[in-house]
Each structure stands twice: as C-alpha cells, then as structure tokens.
Short mmCIF file of C-alpha atoms in Angstrom, two decimals:
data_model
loop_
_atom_site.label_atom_id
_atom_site.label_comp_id
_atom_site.label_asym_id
_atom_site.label_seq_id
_atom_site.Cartn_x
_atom_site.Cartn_y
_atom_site.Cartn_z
CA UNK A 78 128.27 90.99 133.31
CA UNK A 79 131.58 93.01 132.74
CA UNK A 80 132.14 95.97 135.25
CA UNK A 81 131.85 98.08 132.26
CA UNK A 82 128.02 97.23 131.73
CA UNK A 83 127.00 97.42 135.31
CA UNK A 84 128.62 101.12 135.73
CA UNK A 85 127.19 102.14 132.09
CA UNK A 86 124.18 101.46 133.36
CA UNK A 87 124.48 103.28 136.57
CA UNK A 88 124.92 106.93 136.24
CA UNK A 89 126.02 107.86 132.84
CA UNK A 90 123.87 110.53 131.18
CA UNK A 91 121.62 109.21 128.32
CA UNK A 92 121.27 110.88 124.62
CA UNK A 93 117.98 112.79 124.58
CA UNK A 94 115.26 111.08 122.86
CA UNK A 95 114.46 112.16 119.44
CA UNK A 96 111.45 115.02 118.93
CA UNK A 97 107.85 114.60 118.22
CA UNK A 98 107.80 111.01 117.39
CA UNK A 99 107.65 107.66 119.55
CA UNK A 100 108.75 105.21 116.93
CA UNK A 101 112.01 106.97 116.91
CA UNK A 102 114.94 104.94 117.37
CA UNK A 103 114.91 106.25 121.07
CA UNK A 104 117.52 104.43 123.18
CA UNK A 105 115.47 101.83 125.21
CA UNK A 106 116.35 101.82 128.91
CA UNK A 107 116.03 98.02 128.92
CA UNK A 108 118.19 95.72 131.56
CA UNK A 109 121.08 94.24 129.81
CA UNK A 110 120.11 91.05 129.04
CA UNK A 111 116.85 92.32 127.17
CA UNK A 112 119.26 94.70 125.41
CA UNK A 113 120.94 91.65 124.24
CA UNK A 114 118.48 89.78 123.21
CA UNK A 115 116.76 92.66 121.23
CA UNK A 116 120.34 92.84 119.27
CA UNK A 117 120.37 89.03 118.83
CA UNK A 118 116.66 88.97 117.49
CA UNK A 119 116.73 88.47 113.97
CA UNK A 120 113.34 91.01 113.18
CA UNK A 121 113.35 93.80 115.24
CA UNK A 122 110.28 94.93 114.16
CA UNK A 123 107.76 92.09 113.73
CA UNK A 124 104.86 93.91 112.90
CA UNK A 125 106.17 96.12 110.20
CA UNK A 126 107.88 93.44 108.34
CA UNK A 127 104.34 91.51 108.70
CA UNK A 128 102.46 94.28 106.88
CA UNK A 129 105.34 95.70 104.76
CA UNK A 130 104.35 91.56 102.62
CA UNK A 131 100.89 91.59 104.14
CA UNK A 132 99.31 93.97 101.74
CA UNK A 133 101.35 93.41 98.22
CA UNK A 134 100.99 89.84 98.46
CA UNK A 135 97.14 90.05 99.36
CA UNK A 136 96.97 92.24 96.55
CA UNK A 137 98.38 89.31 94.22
CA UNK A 138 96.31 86.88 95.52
CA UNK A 139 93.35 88.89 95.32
CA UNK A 140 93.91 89.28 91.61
CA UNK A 141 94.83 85.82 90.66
CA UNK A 142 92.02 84.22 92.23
CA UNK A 143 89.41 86.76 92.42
CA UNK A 144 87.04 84.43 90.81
CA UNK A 145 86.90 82.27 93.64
CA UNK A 146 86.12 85.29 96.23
CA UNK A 147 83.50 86.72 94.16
CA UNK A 148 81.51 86.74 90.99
CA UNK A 149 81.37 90.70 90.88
CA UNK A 150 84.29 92.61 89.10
CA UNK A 151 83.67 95.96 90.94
CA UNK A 152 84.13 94.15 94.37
CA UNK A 153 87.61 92.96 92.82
CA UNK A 154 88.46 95.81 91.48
CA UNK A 155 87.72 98.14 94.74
CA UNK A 156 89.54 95.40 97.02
CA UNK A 157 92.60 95.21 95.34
CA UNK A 158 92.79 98.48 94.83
CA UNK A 159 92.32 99.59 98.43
CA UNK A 160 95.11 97.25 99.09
CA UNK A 161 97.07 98.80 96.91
CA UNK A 162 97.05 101.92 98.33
CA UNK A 163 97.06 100.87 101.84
CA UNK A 164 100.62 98.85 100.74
CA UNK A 165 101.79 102.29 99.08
CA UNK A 166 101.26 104.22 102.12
CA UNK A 167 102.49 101.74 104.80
CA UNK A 168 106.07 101.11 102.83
CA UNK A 169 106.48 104.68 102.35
CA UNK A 170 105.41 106.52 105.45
CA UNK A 171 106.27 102.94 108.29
CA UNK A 172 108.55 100.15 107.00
CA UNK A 173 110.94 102.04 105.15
CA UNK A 174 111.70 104.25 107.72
CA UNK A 175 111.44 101.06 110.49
CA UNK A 176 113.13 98.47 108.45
CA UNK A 177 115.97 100.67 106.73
CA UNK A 178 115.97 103.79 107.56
CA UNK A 179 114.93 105.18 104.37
CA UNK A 180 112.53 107.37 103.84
CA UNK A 181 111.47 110.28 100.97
CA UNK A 182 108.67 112.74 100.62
CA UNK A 183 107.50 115.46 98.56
CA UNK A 184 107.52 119.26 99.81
CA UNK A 185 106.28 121.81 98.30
CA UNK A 186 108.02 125.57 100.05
CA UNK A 187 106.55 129.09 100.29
CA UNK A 188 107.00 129.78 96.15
CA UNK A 189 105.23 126.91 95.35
CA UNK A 190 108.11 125.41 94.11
CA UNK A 191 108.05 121.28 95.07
CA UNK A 192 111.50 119.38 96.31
CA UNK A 193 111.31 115.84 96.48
CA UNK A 194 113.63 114.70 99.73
CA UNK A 195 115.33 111.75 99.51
CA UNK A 196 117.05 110.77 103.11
CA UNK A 197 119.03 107.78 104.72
CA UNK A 198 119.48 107.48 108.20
CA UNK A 199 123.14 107.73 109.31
CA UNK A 200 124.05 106.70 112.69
CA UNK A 201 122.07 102.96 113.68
CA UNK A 202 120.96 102.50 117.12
CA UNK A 203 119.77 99.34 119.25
CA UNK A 204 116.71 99.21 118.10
CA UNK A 205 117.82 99.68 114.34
CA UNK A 206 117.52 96.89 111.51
CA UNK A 207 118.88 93.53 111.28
CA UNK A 208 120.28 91.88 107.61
CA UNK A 209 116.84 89.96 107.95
CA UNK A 210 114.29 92.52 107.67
CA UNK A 211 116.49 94.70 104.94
CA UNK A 212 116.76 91.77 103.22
CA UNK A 213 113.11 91.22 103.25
CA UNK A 214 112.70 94.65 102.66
CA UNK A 215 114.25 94.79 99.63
CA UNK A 216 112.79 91.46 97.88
CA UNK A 217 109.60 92.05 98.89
CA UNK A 218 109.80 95.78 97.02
CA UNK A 219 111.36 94.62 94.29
CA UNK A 220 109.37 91.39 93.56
CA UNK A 221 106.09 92.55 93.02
CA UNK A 222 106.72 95.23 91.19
CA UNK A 223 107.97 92.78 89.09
CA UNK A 224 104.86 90.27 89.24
CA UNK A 225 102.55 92.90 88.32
CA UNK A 226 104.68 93.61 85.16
CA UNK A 227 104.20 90.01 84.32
CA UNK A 228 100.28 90.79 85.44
CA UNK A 229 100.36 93.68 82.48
CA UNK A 230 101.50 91.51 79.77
CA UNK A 231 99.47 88.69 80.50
CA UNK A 232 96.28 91.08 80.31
CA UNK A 233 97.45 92.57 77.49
CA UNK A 234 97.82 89.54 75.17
CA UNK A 235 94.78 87.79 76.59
CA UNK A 236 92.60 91.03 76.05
CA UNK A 237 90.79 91.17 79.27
CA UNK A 238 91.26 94.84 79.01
CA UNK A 239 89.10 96.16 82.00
CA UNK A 240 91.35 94.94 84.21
CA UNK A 241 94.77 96.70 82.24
CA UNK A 242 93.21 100.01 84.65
CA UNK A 243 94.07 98.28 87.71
CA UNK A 244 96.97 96.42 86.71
CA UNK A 245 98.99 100.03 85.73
CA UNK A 246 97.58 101.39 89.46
CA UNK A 247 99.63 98.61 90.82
CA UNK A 248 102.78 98.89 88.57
CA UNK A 249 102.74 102.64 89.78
CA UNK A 250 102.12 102.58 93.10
CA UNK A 251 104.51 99.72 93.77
CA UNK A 252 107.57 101.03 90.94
CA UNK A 253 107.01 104.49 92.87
CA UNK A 254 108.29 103.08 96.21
CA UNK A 255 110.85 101.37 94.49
CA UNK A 256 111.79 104.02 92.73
CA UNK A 257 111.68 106.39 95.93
CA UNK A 258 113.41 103.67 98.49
CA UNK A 259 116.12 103.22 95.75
CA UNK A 260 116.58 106.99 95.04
CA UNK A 261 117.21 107.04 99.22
CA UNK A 262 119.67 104.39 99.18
CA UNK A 263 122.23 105.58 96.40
CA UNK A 264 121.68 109.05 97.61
CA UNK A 265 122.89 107.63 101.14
CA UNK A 266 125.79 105.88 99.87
CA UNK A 267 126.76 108.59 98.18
CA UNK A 268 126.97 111.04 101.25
CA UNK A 269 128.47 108.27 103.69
CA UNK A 270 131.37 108.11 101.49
CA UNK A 271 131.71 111.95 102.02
CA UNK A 272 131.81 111.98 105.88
CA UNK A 273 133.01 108.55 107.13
CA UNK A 274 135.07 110.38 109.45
CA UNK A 275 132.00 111.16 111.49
CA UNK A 276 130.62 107.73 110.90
CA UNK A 277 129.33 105.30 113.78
CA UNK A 278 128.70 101.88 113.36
CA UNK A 279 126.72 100.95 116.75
CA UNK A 280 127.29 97.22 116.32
CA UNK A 281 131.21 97.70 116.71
CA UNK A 282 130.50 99.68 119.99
CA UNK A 283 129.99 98.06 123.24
CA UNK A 284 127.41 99.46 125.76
CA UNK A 285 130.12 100.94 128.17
CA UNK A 286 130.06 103.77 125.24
CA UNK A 287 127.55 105.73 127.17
CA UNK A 288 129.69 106.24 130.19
CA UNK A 289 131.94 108.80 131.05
CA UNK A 290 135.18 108.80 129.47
CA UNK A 291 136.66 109.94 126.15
CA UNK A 292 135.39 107.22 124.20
CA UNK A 293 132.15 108.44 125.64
CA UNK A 294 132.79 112.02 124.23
CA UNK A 295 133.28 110.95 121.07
CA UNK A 296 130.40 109.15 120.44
CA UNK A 297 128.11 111.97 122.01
CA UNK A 298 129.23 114.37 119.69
CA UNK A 299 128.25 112.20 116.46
CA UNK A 300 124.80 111.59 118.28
CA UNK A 301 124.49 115.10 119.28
CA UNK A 302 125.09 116.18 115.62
CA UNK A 303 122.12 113.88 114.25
CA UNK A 304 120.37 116.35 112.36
CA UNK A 305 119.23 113.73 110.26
CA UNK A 306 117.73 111.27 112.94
CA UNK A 307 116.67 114.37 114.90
CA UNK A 308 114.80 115.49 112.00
CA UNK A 309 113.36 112.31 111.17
CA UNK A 310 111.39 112.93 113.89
CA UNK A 311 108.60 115.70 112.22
CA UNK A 312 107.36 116.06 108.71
CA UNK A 313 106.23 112.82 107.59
CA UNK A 314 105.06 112.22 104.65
CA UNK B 245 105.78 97.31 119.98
CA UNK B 246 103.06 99.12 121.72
CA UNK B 247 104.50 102.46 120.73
CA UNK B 248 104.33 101.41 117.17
CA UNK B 249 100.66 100.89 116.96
CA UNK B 250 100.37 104.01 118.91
CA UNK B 251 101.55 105.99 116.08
CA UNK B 252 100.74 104.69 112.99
CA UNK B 253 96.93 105.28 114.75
CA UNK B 254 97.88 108.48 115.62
CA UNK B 255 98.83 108.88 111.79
CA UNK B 256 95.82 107.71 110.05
CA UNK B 257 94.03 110.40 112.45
CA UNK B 258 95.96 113.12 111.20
CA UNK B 259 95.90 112.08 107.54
CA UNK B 260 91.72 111.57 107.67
CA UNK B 261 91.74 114.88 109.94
CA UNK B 262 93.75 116.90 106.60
CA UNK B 263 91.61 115.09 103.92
CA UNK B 264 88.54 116.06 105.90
CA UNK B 265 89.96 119.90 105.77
CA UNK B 266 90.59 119.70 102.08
CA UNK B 267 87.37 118.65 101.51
CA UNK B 268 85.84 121.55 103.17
CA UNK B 269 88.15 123.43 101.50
CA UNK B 270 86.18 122.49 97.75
CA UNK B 271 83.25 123.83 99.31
CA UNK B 272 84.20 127.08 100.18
CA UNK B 273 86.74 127.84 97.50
CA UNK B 274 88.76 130.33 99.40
CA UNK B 275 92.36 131.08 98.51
CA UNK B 276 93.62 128.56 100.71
CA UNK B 277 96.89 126.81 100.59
CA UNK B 278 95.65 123.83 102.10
CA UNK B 279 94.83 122.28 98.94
CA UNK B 280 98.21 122.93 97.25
CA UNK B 281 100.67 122.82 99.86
CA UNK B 282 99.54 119.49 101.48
CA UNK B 283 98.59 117.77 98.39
CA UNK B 284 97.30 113.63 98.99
CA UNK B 285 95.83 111.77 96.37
CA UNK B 286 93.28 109.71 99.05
CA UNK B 287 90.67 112.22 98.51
CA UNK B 288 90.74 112.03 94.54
CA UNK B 289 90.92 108.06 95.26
CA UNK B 290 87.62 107.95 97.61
CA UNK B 291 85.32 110.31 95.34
CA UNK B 292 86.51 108.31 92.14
CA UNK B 293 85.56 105.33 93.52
CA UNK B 294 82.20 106.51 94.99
CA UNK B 295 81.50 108.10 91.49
CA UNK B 296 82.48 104.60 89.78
CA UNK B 297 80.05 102.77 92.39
CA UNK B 298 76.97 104.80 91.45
CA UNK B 299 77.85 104.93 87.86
CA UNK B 300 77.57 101.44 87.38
CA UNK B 301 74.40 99.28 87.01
CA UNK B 302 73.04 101.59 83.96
CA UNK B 303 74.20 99.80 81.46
CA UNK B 304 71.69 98.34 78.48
CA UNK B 305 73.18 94.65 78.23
CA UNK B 306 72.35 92.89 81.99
CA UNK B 307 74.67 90.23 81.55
CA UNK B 308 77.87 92.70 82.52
CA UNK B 309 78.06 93.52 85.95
CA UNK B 310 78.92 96.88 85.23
CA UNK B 311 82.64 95.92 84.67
CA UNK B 312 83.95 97.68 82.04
CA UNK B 313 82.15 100.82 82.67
CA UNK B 314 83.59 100.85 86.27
CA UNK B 315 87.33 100.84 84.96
CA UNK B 316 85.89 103.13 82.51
CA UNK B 317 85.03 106.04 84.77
CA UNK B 318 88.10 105.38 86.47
CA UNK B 319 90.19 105.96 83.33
CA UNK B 320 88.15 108.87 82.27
CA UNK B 321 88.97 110.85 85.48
CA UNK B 322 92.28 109.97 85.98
CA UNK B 323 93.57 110.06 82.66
CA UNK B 324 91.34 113.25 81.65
CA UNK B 325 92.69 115.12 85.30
CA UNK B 326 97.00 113.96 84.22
CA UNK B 327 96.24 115.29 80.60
CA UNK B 328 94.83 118.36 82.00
CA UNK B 329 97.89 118.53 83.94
CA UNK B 330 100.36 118.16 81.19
CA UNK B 331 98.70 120.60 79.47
CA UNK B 332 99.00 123.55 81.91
CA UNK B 333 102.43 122.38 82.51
CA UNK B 334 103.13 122.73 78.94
CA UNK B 335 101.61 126.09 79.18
CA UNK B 336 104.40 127.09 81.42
CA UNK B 337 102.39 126.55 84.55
CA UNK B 338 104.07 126.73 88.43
CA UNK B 339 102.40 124.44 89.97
CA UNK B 340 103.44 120.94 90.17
CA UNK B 341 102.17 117.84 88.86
CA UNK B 342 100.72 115.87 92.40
CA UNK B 343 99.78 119.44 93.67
CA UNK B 344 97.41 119.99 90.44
CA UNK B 345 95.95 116.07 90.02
CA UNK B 346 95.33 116.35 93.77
CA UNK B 347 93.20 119.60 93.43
CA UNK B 348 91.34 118.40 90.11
CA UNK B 349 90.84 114.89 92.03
CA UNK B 350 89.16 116.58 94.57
CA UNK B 351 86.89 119.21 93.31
CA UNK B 352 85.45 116.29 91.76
CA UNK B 353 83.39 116.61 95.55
CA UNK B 354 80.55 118.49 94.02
CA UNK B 355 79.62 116.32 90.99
CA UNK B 356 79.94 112.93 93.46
CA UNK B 357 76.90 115.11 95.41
CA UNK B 358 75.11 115.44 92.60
CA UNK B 359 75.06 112.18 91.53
CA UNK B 360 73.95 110.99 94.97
CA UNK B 361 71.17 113.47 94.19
CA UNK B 362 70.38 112.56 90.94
CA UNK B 363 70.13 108.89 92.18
CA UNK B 364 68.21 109.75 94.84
CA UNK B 365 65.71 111.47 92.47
CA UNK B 366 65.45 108.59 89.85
CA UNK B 367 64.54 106.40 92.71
CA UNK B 368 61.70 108.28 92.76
CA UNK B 369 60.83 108.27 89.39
CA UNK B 370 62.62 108.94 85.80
CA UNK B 371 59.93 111.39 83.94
CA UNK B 372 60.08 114.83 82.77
CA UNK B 373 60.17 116.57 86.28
CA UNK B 374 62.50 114.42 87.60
CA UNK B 375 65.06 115.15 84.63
CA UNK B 376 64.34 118.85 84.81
CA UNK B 377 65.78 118.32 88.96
CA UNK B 378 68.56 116.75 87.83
CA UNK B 379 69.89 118.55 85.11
CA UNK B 380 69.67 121.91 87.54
CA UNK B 381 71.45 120.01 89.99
CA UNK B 382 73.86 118.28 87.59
CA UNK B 383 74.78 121.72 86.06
CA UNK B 384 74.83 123.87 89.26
CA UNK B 385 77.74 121.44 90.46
CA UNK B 386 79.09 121.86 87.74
CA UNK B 387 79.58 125.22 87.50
CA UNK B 388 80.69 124.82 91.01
CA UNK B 389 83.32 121.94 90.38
CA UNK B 390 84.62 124.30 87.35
CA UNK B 391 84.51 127.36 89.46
CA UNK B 392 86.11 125.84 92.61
CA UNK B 393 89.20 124.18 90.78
CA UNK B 394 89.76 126.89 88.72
CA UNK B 395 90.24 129.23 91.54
CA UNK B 396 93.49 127.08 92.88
CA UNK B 397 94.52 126.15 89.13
CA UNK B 398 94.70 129.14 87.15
CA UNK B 399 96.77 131.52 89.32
CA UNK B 400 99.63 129.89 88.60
CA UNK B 401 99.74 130.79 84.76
CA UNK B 402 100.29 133.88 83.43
CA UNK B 403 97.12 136.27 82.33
CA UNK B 404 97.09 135.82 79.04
CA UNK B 405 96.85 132.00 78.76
CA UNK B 406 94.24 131.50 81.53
CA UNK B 407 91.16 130.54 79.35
CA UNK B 408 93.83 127.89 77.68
CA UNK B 409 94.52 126.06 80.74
CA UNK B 410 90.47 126.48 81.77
CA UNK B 411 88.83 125.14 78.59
CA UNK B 412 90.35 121.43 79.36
CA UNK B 413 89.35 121.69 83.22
CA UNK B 414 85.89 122.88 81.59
CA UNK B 415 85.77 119.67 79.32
CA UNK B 416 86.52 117.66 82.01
CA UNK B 417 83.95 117.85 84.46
CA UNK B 418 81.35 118.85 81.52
CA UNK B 419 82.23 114.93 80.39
CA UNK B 420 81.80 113.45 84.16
CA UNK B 421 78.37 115.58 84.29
CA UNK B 422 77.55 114.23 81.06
CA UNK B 423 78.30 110.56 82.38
CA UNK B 424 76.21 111.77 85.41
CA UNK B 425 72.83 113.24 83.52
CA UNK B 426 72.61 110.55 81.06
CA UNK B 427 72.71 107.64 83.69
CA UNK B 428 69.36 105.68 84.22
CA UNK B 429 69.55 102.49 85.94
CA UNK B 430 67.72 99.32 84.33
#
C-alpha cells in the first residue's frame, strides 16, 4: 500500500451519506483491498442485473412455449402478464437507477399540472456501474422490446387474435422504459456538456482524494454540490 | 447486497401500503388527492384481472376455455377507460392522462364486489329471486362506481361540459355491469 492510502484511510473526514435511502451510492468504508476488488469486479450489482433479464426473458419464454406449461390460456395470459409488470417496475424504479444511474418518473404538483422528470446521475462513485452491466443494461432493454414487435406481427398474420391483447401490454410496458431510460440518457448528455467544468470522473481519482489537501477541497465541493445524487435519494417513483 | 434486498422490500411495502389507501379511497369518495396525485396503474391491473377471472367460464361453446372472452374483458376496460380519457382531454380537461386511467381503473372496485356477489348468489341458484338480488346489487354498484369516479373526474372540466365528459364514464361501467348481470356459468 502507498502512504497515501494508509493516511486516507486514517483520519480524513468522509462525504455524508446520501438521505433517506440505503441503496444510495454511499461511500463504503471497506479496507482497501475490498475497495479494490469491488472496482475490479466486473458486475457490481449481481442481483439487479439478474432480475433486470430475469423477468423479460421469462416473459418470452412463457409466451413461446406456453403450451408446454399449460393447456389453459387464462393461466398464460395472467403469468405473463404479471411478469410483465413486475419487469416494468423493477427496470424503472431498481436497475436503472443501480446499473446506470438513470432514472425518470412522473409528478404531478399542487395545480394538477403533471411533469415527467427525466434525470442522470452526474458524479460516479465506488460502488457505481461497470461497462458490463450498462452494457447489459442497454441490450437487454432494447432487445425485447424488439422481440415482442416480432411477437405482434407474427400474431397478426397467423390470426390468433386473443393473444394480440397481451402482446401490445408487452410492447408498451417494455417501449415505455425504453423510451423513459433513453429520454434520461440524451437529456444527461446534453447537460454534461454544459458543466464539464464541475465534472468528476471517480475512476481517474485515486483514494488519497479524501484526505486533506487541496486536491481534497476540490473534490468535496463537487460532492457537496450533488443535488442530483442527494436528491436521488427521496421520491421514487 | 444485503442493503439492496432491504429496500426494494421496504418498497413493495410502501407501494401495497398506497394501493391499499386508494382503494379505500373508492369507497368513501371524499375529495381526496390521493387518487390523483399518486396515480399507479397496479390497482386498475389487479381488479381487471379479478373481473376477467370470474367473467370467464360462461360461455355457451365448452370447448374454449374461456380464452377469448378473457382478453375480451381486458380490452373492453382498458380500451373503453383510454377512450374515455381522450375524450375529456379533448374536452379541454386538466387532468392528465395516467392520473384519469388510474382513477377509472380503480373505481372499477365496486363492480369487481358485485360480481363476487353475484357469483356467490348463482352458486346458490339461477331463478327469478336470485336475478332480482343481483340486478339490485349489480345496479347499486353501479351507481356507486359512476358516482365515485365522477367525483375525482369531472372537477377538472369546466361547468358547462360536465354531463359530456360523464355520459362516456356512464357507458362504461353500464357495459362492465351489463357483462356482469348477464353472466351465468354452464
């Protein structure tokens, strides 16, 4: 270990943890060599990426061989449909956020008047995403979406129309968070490239950045003014 | 790890915990803003599903196993509660699309009841008395499904076009009543 990692981790005064939330990217007080090998580890968060595929490709299963599960169409019909939903709300309100940083929502204020919030999170920490899980991220939201297209036109043309019903619940609920996660992402390129001044790429930065020092100041005024990963914290959904 | 689990628990407690409040809320129709402000679409999702469950099995033909009228019911109260929808928005409504589908899907509460109740009563038999029970109780939750939705929906239109953007919520649950009276299992 360099000197500079032994006295980091010695008396140098932590960034607060983030409100109202315990998934927040809260820096970990791990030893260093578990800090390491939490930056080395290709999927940071194992058990969203598992159920960010989990439900969208049971879902596809479930409809291409439902015959062999079960004779009844209703049974079908209510299973992939519960999976359905159950993918819709995990992307939106748990992977996004823990695999990207991405999230949106709808609010509606005091006049009744509804905003639709689209936000990317700024500054990564340790505990952030890898290239692995966006990358799964991404093909995962944008493959199915695409399958169940496919799903549309084959029941279409072969004229098995009571399942068409189900097949447009699963184009919408899966083009919605596509449409929503890709709304994010442009939106948050768009306002990086307005303050890259303020920008702070963790990766770059070695853990002697949360000692005392100038370097030190610097970076605890960009985390201090996290209003974004602050906020992140409340109003879910 | 462990704090992940934590909180997505902790979530699904929160969400059941405000569906369970907005279901009350149908009940009582009060001027609440519980129904509009946090609008989800789970509740509309459960009682279609429940309503699609019973609905089934009545059919003449045995051979179907009560598929297409199971998609049917769905497409009858989902499409019937987004052209309602687009119709008060049309009218120059305020409210917005989610907020309006999510109150429609879920004062669909007191017609779900009734069918419970009107399956309940066929089980003990399907003559004249029984029919006279259920068509009380069919059109009692009715007029409380019309009453209940139309007390969030129609505030948000001007005076003069509030019987325009009630006659469609009026059709709407008279058609899922209808469904609901004329259903006798085989």
């Amino acid at each position: 270990l360099d000197p500079g990692e032994e006295a980091g981790g010695g008396g140098a005064p932590r960034p607060p943890p983030a409100l109202g939330d315990d998934t927040e990217d809260v820096s970990l007080d791990l030893g260093g060599e578990e800090e390491l090998a939490l930056r080395k580890a290709q999927i940071r968060h194992p058990l969203a990426t598992f159920f960010h595929l989990f439900f969208r490709v049971s879902a596809i299963i479930t409809y291409l061989f439902c015959d062999w599960f079960s004779n009844s169409f209703v049974a079908c019909f209510v299973t992939i449909l519960l999976l359905l939903s159950f993918d819709f709300w995990s992307v939106k309100n748990v992977t996004g956020r823990l695999l990207v940083g991405l999230r949106w929502w709808n609010q509606i204020d005091e006049d009744g008047k509804s905003h639709w919030v689209f936000e990317a999170r700024r500054v990564s920490t340790i505990a952030a995403s890898t290239e692995a899980e966006a990358r799964i991220f991404w093909l995962g939201l944008i493959i199915c979406p695409v399958i169940w297209i496919v799903f549309f036109f084959s029941t279409l043309f072969s004229l098995k129309l009571k399942w068409l019903a189900l097949v447009i619940a699963g184009i919408s609920l899966q083009t919605a968070n596509l449409y929503g996660y890709i709304h994010c992402k442009l939106g948050g390129q768009k306002s990086i490239s307005r303050i890259t001044s303020r920008f702070f790429v963790t990766a770059d930065v070695p853990k002697s950045k949360y000692q005392a020092g100038p370097s030190a100041i610097n970076h605890e005024v960009s985390n201090a003014d996290l209003p974004h990963a602050v906020g992140f914290g409340f109003s879910w959904y | 790890m462990k704090r992940q689990i934590k909180v997505t628990s902790l979530f699904q407690m929160r969400d059941l915990k405000a569906v369970g409040k907005k279901f009350v809320h149908v009940m009582y129709p009060k001027k609440s803003s519980a129904l509009l402000r946090d609008w989800d679409l789970w509740g509309p999702l459960v009682l279609c599903v429940s309503l699609a469950l019973m609905l089934q099995g009545g059919s003449a033909d045995s051979k179907e196993d009560g598929g297409p009228q199971f998609a049917e019911v769905f497409v009858i109260i989902w499409f019937g509660a987004v052209v309602i929808t687009l119709n008060s928005k049309l009218l120059g409504g305020t409210i917005s699309f989610f907020q309006s589908l999510c109150v429609l899907g879920y004062c669909v509460l007191p017609l779900t009841v009734a069918m419970l109740v009107c399956r309940l009563v066929l089980l003990a038999g399907s003559g004249t008395i029984s029919f006279i029970v259920r068509l009380i109780v069919v059109m009692a939750m009715f007029g409380w499904s019309t009453l209940a939705s139309t007390a969030f929906l129609a505030d948000s239109q001007p005076p003069n076009r509030k019987a325009l953007v009630v006659y469609p919520i009026f059709l709407f649950y008279f058609v899922i009543s209808w469904m609901i009276l004329t259903f006798t299992p085989q």
